[in-house]
mmCIF file of C-alpha atoms and ligand atoms in Angstrom:
data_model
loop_
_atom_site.group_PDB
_atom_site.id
_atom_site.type_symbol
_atom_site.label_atom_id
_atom_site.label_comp_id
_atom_site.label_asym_id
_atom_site.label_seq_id
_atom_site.Cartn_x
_atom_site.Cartn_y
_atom_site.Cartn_z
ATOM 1 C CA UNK B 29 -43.484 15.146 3.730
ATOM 2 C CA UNK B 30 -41.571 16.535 1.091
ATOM 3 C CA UNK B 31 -39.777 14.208 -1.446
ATOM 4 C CA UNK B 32 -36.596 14.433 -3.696
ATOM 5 C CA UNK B 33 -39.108 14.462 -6.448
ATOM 6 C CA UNK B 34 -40.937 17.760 -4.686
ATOM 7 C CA UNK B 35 -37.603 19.649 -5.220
ATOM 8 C CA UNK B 36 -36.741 18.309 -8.651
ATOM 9 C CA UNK B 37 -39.875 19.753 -9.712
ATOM 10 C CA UNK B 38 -39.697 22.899 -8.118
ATOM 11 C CA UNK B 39 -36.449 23.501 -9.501
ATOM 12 C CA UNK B 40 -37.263 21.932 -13.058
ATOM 13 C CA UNK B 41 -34.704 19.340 -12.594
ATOM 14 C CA UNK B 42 -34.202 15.894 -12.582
ATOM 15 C CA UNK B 43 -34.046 13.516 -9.732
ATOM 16 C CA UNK B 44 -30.444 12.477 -10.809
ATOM 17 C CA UNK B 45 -29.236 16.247 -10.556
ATOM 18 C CA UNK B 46 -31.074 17.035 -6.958
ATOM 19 C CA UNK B 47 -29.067 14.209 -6.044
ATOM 20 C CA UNK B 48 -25.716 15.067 -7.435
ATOM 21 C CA UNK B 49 -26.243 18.209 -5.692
ATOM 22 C CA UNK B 50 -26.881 16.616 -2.446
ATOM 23 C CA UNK B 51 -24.424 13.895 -2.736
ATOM 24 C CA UNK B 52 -21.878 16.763 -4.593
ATOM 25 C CA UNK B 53 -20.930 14.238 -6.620
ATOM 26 C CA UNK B 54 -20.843 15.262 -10.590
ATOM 27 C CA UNK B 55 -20.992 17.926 -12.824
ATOM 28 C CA UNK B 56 -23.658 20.295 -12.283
ATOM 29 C CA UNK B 57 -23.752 24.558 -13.316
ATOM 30 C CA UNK B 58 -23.791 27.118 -10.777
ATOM 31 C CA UNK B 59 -27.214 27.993 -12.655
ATOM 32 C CA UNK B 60 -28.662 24.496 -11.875
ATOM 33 C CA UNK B 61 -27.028 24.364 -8.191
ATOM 34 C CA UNK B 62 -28.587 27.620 -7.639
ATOM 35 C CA UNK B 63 -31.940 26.338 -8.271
ATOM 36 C CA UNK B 64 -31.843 23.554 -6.770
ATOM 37 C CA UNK B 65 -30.490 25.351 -3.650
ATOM 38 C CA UNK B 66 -33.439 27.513 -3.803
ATOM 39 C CA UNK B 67 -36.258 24.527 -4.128
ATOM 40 C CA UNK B 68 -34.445 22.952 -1.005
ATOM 41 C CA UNK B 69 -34.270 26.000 1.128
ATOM 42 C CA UNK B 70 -38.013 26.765 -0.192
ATOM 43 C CA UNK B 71 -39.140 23.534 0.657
ATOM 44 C CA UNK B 72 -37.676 23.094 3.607
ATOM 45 C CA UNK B 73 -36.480 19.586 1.959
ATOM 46 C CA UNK B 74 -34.100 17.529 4.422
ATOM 47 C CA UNK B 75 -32.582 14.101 2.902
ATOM 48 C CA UNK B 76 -33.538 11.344 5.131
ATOM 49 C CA UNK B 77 -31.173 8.149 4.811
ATOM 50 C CA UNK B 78 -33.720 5.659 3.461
ATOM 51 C CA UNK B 79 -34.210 7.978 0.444
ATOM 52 C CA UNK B 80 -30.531 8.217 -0.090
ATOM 53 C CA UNK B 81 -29.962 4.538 0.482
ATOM 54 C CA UNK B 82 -32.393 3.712 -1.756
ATOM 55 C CA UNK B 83 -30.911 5.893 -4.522
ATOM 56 C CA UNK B 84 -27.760 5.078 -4.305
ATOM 57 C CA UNK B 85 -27.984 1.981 -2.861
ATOM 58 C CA UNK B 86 -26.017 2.888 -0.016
ATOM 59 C CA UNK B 87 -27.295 2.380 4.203
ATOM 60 C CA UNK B 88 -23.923 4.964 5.732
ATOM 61 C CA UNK B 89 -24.156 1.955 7.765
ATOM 62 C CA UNK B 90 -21.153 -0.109 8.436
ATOM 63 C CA UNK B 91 -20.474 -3.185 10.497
ATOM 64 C CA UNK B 92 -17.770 -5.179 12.459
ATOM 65 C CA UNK B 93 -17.198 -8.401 13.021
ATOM 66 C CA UNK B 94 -15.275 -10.080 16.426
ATOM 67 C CA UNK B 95 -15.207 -13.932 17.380
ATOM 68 C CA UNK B 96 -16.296 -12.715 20.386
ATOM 69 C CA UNK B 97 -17.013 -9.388 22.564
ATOM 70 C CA UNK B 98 -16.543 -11.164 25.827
ATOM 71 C CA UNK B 99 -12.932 -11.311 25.225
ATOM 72 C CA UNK B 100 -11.444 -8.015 26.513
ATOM 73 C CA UNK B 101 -9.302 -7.612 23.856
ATOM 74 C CA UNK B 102 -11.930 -6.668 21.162
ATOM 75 C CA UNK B 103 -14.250 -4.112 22.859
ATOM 76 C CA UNK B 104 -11.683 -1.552 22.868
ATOM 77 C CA UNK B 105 -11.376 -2.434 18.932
ATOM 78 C CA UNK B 106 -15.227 -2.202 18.566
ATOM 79 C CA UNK B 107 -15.439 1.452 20.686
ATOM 80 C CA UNK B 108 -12.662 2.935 18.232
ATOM 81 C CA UNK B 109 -14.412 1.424 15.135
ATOM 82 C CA UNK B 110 -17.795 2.732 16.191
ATOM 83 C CA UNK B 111 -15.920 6.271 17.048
ATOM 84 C CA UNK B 112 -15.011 7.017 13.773
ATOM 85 C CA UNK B 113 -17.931 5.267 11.721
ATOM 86 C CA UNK B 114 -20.302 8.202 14.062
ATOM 87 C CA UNK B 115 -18.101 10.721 13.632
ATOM 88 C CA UNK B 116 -18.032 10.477 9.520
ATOM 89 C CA UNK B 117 -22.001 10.008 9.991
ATOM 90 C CA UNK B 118 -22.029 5.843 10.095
ATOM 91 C CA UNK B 119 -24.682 3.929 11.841
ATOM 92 C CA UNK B 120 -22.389 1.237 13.380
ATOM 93 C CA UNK B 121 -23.657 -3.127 13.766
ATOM 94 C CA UNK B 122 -21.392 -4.957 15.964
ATOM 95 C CA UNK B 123 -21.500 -8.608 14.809
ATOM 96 C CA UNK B 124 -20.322 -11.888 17.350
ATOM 97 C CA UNK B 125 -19.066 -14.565 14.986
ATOM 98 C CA UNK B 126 -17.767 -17.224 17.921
ATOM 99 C CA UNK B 127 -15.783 -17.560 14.678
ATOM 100 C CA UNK B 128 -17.820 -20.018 13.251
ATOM 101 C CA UNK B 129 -17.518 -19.926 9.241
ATOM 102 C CA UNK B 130 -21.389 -20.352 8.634
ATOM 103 C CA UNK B 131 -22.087 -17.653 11.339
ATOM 104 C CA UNK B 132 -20.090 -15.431 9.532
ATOM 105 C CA UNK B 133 -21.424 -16.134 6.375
ATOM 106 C CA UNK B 134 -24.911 -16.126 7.612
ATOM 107 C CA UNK B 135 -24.287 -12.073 8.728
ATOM 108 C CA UNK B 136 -22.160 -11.268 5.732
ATOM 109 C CA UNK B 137 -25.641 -12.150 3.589
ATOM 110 C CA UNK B 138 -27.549 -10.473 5.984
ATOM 111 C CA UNK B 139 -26.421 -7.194 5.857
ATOM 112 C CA UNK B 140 -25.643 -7.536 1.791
ATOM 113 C CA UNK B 141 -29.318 -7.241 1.777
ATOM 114 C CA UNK B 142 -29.831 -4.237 4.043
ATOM 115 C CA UNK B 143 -26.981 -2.533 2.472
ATOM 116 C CA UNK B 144 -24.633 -2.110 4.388
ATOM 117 C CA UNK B 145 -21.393 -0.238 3.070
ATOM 118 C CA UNK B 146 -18.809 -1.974 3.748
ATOM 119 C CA UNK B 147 -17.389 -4.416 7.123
ATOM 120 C CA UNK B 148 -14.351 -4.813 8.959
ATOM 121 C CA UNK B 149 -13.499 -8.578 9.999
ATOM 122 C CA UNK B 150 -11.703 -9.637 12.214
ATOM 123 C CA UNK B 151 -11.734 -13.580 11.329
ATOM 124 C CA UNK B 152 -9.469 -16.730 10.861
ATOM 125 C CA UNK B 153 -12.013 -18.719 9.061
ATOM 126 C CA UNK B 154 -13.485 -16.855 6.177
ATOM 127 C CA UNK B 155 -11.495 -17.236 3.239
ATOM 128 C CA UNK B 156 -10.559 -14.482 0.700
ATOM 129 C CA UNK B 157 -12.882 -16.877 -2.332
ATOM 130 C CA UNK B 158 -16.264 -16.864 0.356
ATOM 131 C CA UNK B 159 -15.565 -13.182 0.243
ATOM 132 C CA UNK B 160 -15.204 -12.740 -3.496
ATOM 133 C CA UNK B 161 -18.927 -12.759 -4.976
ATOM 134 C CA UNK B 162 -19.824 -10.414 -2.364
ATOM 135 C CA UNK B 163 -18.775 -7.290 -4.162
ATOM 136 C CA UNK B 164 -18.511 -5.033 -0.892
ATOM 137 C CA UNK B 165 -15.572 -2.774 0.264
ATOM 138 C CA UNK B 166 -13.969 -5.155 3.458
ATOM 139 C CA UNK B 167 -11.178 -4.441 5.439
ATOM 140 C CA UNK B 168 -9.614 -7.244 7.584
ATOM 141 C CA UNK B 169 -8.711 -6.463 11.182
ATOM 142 C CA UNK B 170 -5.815 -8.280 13.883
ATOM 143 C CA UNK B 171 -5.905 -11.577 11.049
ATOM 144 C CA UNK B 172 -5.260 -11.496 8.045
ATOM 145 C CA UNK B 173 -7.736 -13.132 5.004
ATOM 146 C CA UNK B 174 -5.962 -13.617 2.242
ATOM 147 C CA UNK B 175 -3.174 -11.203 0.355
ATOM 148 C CA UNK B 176 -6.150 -9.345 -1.662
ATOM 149 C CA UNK B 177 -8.114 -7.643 0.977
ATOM 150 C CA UNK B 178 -6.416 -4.813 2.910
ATOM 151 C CA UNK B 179 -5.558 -5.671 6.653
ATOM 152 C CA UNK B 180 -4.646 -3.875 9.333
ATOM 153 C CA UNK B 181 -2.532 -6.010 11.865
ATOM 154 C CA UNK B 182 0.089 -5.867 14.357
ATOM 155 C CA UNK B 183 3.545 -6.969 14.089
ATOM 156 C CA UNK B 184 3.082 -9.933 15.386
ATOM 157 C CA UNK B 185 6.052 -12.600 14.407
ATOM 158 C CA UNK B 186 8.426 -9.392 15.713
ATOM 159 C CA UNK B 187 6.343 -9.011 18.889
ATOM 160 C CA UNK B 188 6.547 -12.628 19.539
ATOM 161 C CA UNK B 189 10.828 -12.638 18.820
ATOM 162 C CA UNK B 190 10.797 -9.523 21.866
ATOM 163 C CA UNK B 191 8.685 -11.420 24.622
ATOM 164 C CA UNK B 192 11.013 -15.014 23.958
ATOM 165 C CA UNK B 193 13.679 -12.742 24.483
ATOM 166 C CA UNK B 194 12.814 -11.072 27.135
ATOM 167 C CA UNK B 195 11.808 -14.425 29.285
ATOM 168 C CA UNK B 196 15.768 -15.222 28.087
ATOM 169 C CA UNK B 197 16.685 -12.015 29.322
ATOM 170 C CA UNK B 198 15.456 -12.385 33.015
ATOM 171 C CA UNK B 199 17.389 -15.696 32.922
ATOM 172 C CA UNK B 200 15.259 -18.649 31.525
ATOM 173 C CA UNK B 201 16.560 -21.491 30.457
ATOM 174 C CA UNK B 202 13.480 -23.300 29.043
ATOM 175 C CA UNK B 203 10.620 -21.608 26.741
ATOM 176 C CA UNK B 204 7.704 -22.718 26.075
ATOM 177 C CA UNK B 205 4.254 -21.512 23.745
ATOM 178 C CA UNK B 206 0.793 -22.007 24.125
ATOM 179 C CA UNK B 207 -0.281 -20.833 20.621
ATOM 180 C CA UNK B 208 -3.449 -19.677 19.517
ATOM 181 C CA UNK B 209 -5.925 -21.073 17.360
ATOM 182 C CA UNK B 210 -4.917 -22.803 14.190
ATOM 183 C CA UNK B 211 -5.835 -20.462 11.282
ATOM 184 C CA UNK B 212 -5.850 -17.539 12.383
ATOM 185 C CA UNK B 213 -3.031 -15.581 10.884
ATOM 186 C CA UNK B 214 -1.801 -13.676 14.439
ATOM 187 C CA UNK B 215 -1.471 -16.965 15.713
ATOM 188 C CA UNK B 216 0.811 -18.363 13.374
ATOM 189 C CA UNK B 217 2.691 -15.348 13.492
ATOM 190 C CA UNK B 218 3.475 -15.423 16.754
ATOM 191 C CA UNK B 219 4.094 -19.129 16.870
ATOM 192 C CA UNK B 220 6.744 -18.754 14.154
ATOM 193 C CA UNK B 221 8.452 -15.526 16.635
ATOM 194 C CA UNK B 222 8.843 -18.081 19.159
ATOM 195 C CA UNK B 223 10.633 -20.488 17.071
ATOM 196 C CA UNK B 224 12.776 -17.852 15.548
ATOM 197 C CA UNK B 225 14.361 -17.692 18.865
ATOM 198 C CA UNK B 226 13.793 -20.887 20.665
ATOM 199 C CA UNK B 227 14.412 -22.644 17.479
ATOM 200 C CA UNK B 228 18.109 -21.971 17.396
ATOM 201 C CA UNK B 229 18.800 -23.598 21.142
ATOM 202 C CA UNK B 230 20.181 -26.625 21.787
ATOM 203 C CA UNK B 231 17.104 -27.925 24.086
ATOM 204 C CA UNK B 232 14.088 -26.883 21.707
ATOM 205 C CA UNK B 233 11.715 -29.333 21.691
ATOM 206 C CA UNK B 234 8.580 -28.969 20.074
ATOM 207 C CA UNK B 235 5.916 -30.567 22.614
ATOM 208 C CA UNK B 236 6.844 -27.083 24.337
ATOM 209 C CA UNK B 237 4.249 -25.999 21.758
ATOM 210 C CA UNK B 238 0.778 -26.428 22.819
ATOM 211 C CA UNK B 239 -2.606 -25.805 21.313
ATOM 212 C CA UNK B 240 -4.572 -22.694 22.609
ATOM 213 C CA UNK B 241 -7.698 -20.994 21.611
ATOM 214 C CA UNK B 242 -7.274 -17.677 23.129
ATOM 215 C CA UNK B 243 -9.253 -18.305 25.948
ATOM 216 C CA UNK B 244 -7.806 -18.653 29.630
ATOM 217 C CA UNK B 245 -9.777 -22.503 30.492
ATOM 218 C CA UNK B 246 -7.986 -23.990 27.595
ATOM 219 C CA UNK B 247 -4.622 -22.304 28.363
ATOM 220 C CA UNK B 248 -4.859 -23.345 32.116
ATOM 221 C CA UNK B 249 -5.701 -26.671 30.952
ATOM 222 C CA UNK B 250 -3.126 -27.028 28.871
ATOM 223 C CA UNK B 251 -0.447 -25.420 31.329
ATOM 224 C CA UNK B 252 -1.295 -27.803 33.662
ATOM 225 C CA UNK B 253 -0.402 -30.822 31.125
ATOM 226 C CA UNK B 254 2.584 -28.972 30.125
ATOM 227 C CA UNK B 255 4.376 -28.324 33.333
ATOM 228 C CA UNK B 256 3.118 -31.842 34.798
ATOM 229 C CA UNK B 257 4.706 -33.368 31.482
ATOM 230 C CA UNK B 258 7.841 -30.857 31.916
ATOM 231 C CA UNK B 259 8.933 -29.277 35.157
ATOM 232 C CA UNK B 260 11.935 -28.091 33.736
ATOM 233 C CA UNK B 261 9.645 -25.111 31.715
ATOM 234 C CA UNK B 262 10.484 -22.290 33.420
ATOM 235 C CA UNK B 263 9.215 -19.468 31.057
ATOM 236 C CA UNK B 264 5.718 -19.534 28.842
ATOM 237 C CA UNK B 265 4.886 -17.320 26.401
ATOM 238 C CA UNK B 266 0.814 -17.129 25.861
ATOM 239 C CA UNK B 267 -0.143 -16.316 23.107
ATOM 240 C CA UNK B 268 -3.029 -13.632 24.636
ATOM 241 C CA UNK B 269 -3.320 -12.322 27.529
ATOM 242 C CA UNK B 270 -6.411 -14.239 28.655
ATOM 243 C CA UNK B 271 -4.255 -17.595 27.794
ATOM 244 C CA UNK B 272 -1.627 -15.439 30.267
ATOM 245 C CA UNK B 273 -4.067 -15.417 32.579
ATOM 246 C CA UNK B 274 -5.035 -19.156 32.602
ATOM 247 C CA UNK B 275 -1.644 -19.729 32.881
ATOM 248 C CA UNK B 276 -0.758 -18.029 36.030
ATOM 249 C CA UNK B 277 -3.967 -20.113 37.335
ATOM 250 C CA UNK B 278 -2.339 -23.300 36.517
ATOM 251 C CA UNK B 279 0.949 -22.123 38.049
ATOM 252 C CA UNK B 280 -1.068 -21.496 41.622
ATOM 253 C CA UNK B 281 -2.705 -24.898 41.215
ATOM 254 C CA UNK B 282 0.473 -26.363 40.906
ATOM 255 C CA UNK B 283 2.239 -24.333 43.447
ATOM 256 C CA UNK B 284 5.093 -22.833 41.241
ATOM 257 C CA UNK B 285 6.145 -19.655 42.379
ATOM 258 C CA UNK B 286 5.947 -17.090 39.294
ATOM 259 C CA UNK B 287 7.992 -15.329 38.328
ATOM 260 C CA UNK B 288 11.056 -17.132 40.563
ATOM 261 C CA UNK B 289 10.280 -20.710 39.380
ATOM 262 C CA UNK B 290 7.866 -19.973 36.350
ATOM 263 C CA UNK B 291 8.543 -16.564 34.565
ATOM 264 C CA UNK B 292 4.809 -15.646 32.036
ATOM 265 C CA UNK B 293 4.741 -13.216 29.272
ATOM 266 C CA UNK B 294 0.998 -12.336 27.419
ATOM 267 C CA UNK B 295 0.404 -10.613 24.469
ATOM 268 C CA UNK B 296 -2.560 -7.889 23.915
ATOM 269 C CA UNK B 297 -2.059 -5.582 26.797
ATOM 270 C CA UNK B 298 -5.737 -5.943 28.485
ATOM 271 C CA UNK B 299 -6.406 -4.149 32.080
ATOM 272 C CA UNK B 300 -6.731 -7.446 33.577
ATOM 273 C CA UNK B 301 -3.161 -8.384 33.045
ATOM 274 C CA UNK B 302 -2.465 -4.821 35.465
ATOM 275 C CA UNK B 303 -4.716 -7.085 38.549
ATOM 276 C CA UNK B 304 -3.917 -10.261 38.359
ATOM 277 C CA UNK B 305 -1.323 -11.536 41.421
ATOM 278 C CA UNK B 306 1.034 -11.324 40.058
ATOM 279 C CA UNK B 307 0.486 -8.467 37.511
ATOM 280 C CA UNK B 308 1.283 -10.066 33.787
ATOM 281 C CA UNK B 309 3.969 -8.845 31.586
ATOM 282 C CA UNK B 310 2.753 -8.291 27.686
ATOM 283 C CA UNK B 311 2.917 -7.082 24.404
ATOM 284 C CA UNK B 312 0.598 -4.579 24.282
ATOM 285 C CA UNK B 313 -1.359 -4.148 21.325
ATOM 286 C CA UNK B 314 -1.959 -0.284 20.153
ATOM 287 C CA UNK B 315 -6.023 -1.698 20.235
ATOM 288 C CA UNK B 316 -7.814 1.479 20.236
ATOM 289 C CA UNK B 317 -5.281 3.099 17.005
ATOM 290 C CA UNK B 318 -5.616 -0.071 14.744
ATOM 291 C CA UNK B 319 -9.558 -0.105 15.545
ATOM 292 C CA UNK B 320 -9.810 3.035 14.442
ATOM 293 C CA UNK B 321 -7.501 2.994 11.273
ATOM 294 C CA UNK B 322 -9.175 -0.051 10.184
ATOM 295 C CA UNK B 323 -12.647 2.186 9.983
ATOM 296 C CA UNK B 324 -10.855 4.815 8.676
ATOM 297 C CA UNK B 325 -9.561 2.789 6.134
ATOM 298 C CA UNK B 326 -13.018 1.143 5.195
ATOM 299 C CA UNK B 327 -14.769 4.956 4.750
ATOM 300 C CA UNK B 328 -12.238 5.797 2.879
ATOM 301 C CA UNK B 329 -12.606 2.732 0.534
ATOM 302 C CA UNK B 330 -16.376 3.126 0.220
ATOM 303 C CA UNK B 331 -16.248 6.326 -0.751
ATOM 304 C CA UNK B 332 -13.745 5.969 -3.491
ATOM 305 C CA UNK B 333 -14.872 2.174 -4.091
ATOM 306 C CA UNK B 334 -13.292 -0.080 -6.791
ATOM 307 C CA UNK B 335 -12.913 -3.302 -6.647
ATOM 308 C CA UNK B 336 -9.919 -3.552 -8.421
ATOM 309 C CA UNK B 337 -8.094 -0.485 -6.247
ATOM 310 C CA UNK B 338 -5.420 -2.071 -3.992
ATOM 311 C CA UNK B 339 -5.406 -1.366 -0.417
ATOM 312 C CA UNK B 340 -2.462 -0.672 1.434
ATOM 313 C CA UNK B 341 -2.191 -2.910 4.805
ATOM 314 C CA UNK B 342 -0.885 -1.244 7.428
ATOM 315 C CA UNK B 343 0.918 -3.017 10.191
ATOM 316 C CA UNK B 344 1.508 -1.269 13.405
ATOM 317 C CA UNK B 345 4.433 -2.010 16.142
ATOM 318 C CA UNK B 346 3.734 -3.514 19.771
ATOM 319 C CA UNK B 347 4.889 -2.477 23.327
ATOM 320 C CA UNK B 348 7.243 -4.733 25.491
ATOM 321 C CA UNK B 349 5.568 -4.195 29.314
ATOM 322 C CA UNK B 350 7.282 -5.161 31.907
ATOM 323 C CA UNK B 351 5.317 -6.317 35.123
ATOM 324 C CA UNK B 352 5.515 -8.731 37.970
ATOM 325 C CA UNK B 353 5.505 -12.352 36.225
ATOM 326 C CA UNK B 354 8.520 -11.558 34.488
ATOM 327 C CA UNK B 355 10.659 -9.874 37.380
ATOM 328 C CA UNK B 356 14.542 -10.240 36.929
ATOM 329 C CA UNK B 357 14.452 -13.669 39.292
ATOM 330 C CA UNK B 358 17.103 -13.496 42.030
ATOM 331 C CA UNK B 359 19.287 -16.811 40.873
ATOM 332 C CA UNK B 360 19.520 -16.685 37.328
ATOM 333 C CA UNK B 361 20.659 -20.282 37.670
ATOM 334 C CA UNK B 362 17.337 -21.363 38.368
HETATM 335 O O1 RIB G 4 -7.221 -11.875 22.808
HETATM 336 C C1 RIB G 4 -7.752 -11.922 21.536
HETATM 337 C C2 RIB G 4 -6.719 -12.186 20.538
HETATM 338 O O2 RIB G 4 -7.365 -12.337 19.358
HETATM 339 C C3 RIB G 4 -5.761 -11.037 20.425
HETATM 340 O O3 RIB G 4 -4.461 -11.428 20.654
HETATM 341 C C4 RIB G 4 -5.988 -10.439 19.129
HETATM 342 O O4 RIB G 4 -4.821 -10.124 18.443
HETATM 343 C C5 RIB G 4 -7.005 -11.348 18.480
HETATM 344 O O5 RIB G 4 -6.634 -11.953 17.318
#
């Protein structure tokens, strides 16, 4: 098989320049490039990936990380991601953290070792410091880690002021959250949107806040506590859609009629929220766009890559849609 070091010779050349040519990275003369054009064509040479990993260190691999596939939220993000690593020649490792801090760590070592170029994380336990030492372009996705490291996020405290507003809007009278999990960045967000608006009215008490961790058992769980404890709540804002979801569950266990006595709003904008009975009103992420920016983003920072560059963040806007569970009710007075 012929070798880097079959063409340098050919063409009287050093390693180093064969590369520059085939990386077109540097100075090199029309003379040289000429001749080493000639020793490639001759040779038949083609670069495999190993050989120009191992030279410059670099896999064109790049990987992303999600808590968790099986939520329907993040494949969407993952397809976009992997879109544009294949399309700008990226071999593309999909990574399921359960968001576990070791886990994370664990793969973050991993693929330091085998090169890879650079990650995308989406993660509310890894800090900006376990991040640090690690010397590799990283671009945080949906949470933010940390003011240092470029993120690309929705507007999420905005998003959350809209869908308080609108359960206001189609006439109710008491609000209440089921939040998502306690560091991660979205979650917070959101939480602090619903006391924007909530915060200001008379009746705002804050045991209408309940934990969540974006999955729909806890949320039904926790609906059920919440409108046992309170029967007055007639509006909930989930914090996902999933959560949504387990809400509307707990609503049919405990026979409230949604949206007339129980009005629900999600947030994500996942196809399940279109076939659920009654269809879910959310703020729908734009999931595939910020997938793919993110990916963009990180290519972009590997190939000009300095540590001390600052990265934009980039923070897109989110849908109101209107469905079913949040249908004008026919007595506001309810
Ligand atoms: O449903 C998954 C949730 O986790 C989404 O709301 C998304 O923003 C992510 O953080």
């Amino acid at each position: 098989m012929t070798t880097i070091r079959d063409v340098a010779k050919l063409a009287d050349v050093s390693v180093a320049t064969v590369s520059r040519v085939l990386n077109q990275t540097g100075n090199v003369s029309p003379k040289t490039l000429q001749r080493v054009e000639a020793a490639i064509s001759q040779l038949n040479y083609q670069p495999n990936d190993v050989a120009r990993s191992l030279f410059k260190g670099r896999s064109k691999m790049i990987a992303l990380f999600v808590p968790d596939i099986m939520n329907p939220f993040f494949p969407e993000l993952a397809r976009a991601a992997e879109d544009v690593a294949s399309k700008h020649g990226y071999t593309f490792v999909l990574c399921n953290t359960d968001g576990d801090g070791e886990k994370e760590l664990t793969y973050l070592k991993a693929l330091k070792q085998k090169s890879v170029d650079g990650i995308i994380i989406v993660s509310s336990t890894l800090s900006k410091d376990a991040m640090a030492h690690l010397d590799l372009p990283i671009i945080a996705l949906d949470r933010k880690i940390g003011t240092n490291i470029a993120a690309v996020t929705v507007n999420n405290r905005k998003a959350a002021q809209q869908a308080v507003t609108h359960l206001q809007e189609v006439g109710c009278k008491r609000i209440a959250h089921i939040r998502g999990p306690q560091g991660a960045s979205n979650a917070e967000d959101r939480m602090a949107g619903y006391i924007d608006i909530v915060g200001q009215t008379d009746w705002f008490n804050p045991s209408f806040i309940c934990e969540g961790d974006y999955t729909a058992d806890h949320a039904y769980k926790a609906a059920l506590d919440l409108l046992q404890q309170h029967p007055e709540i007639d509006g909930i804002f989930a914090a996902n859609d999933l959560m949504g979801v387990g809400v509307l569950k707990a609503a049919a266990a405990l026979g409230k009629k949604v949206p007339d006595e129980l009005a629900v709003i999600g947030f994500d904008g996942i196809a399940l929220g279109e076939v659920t009975i009654p269809t879910l009103s959310t703020m729908a992420q734009p999931t595939y766009d910020i997938g793919a920016r993110a990916a963009e983003m990180l290519i972009e920072h590997i190939d000009t890559y300095d540590l001390n560059r600052f990265v934009e963040p980039v923070e897109y806007e989110v849908k109101l849609i209107k469905r079913q569970s949040t249908e004008r009710r026919t007595n506001d007075d309810k």
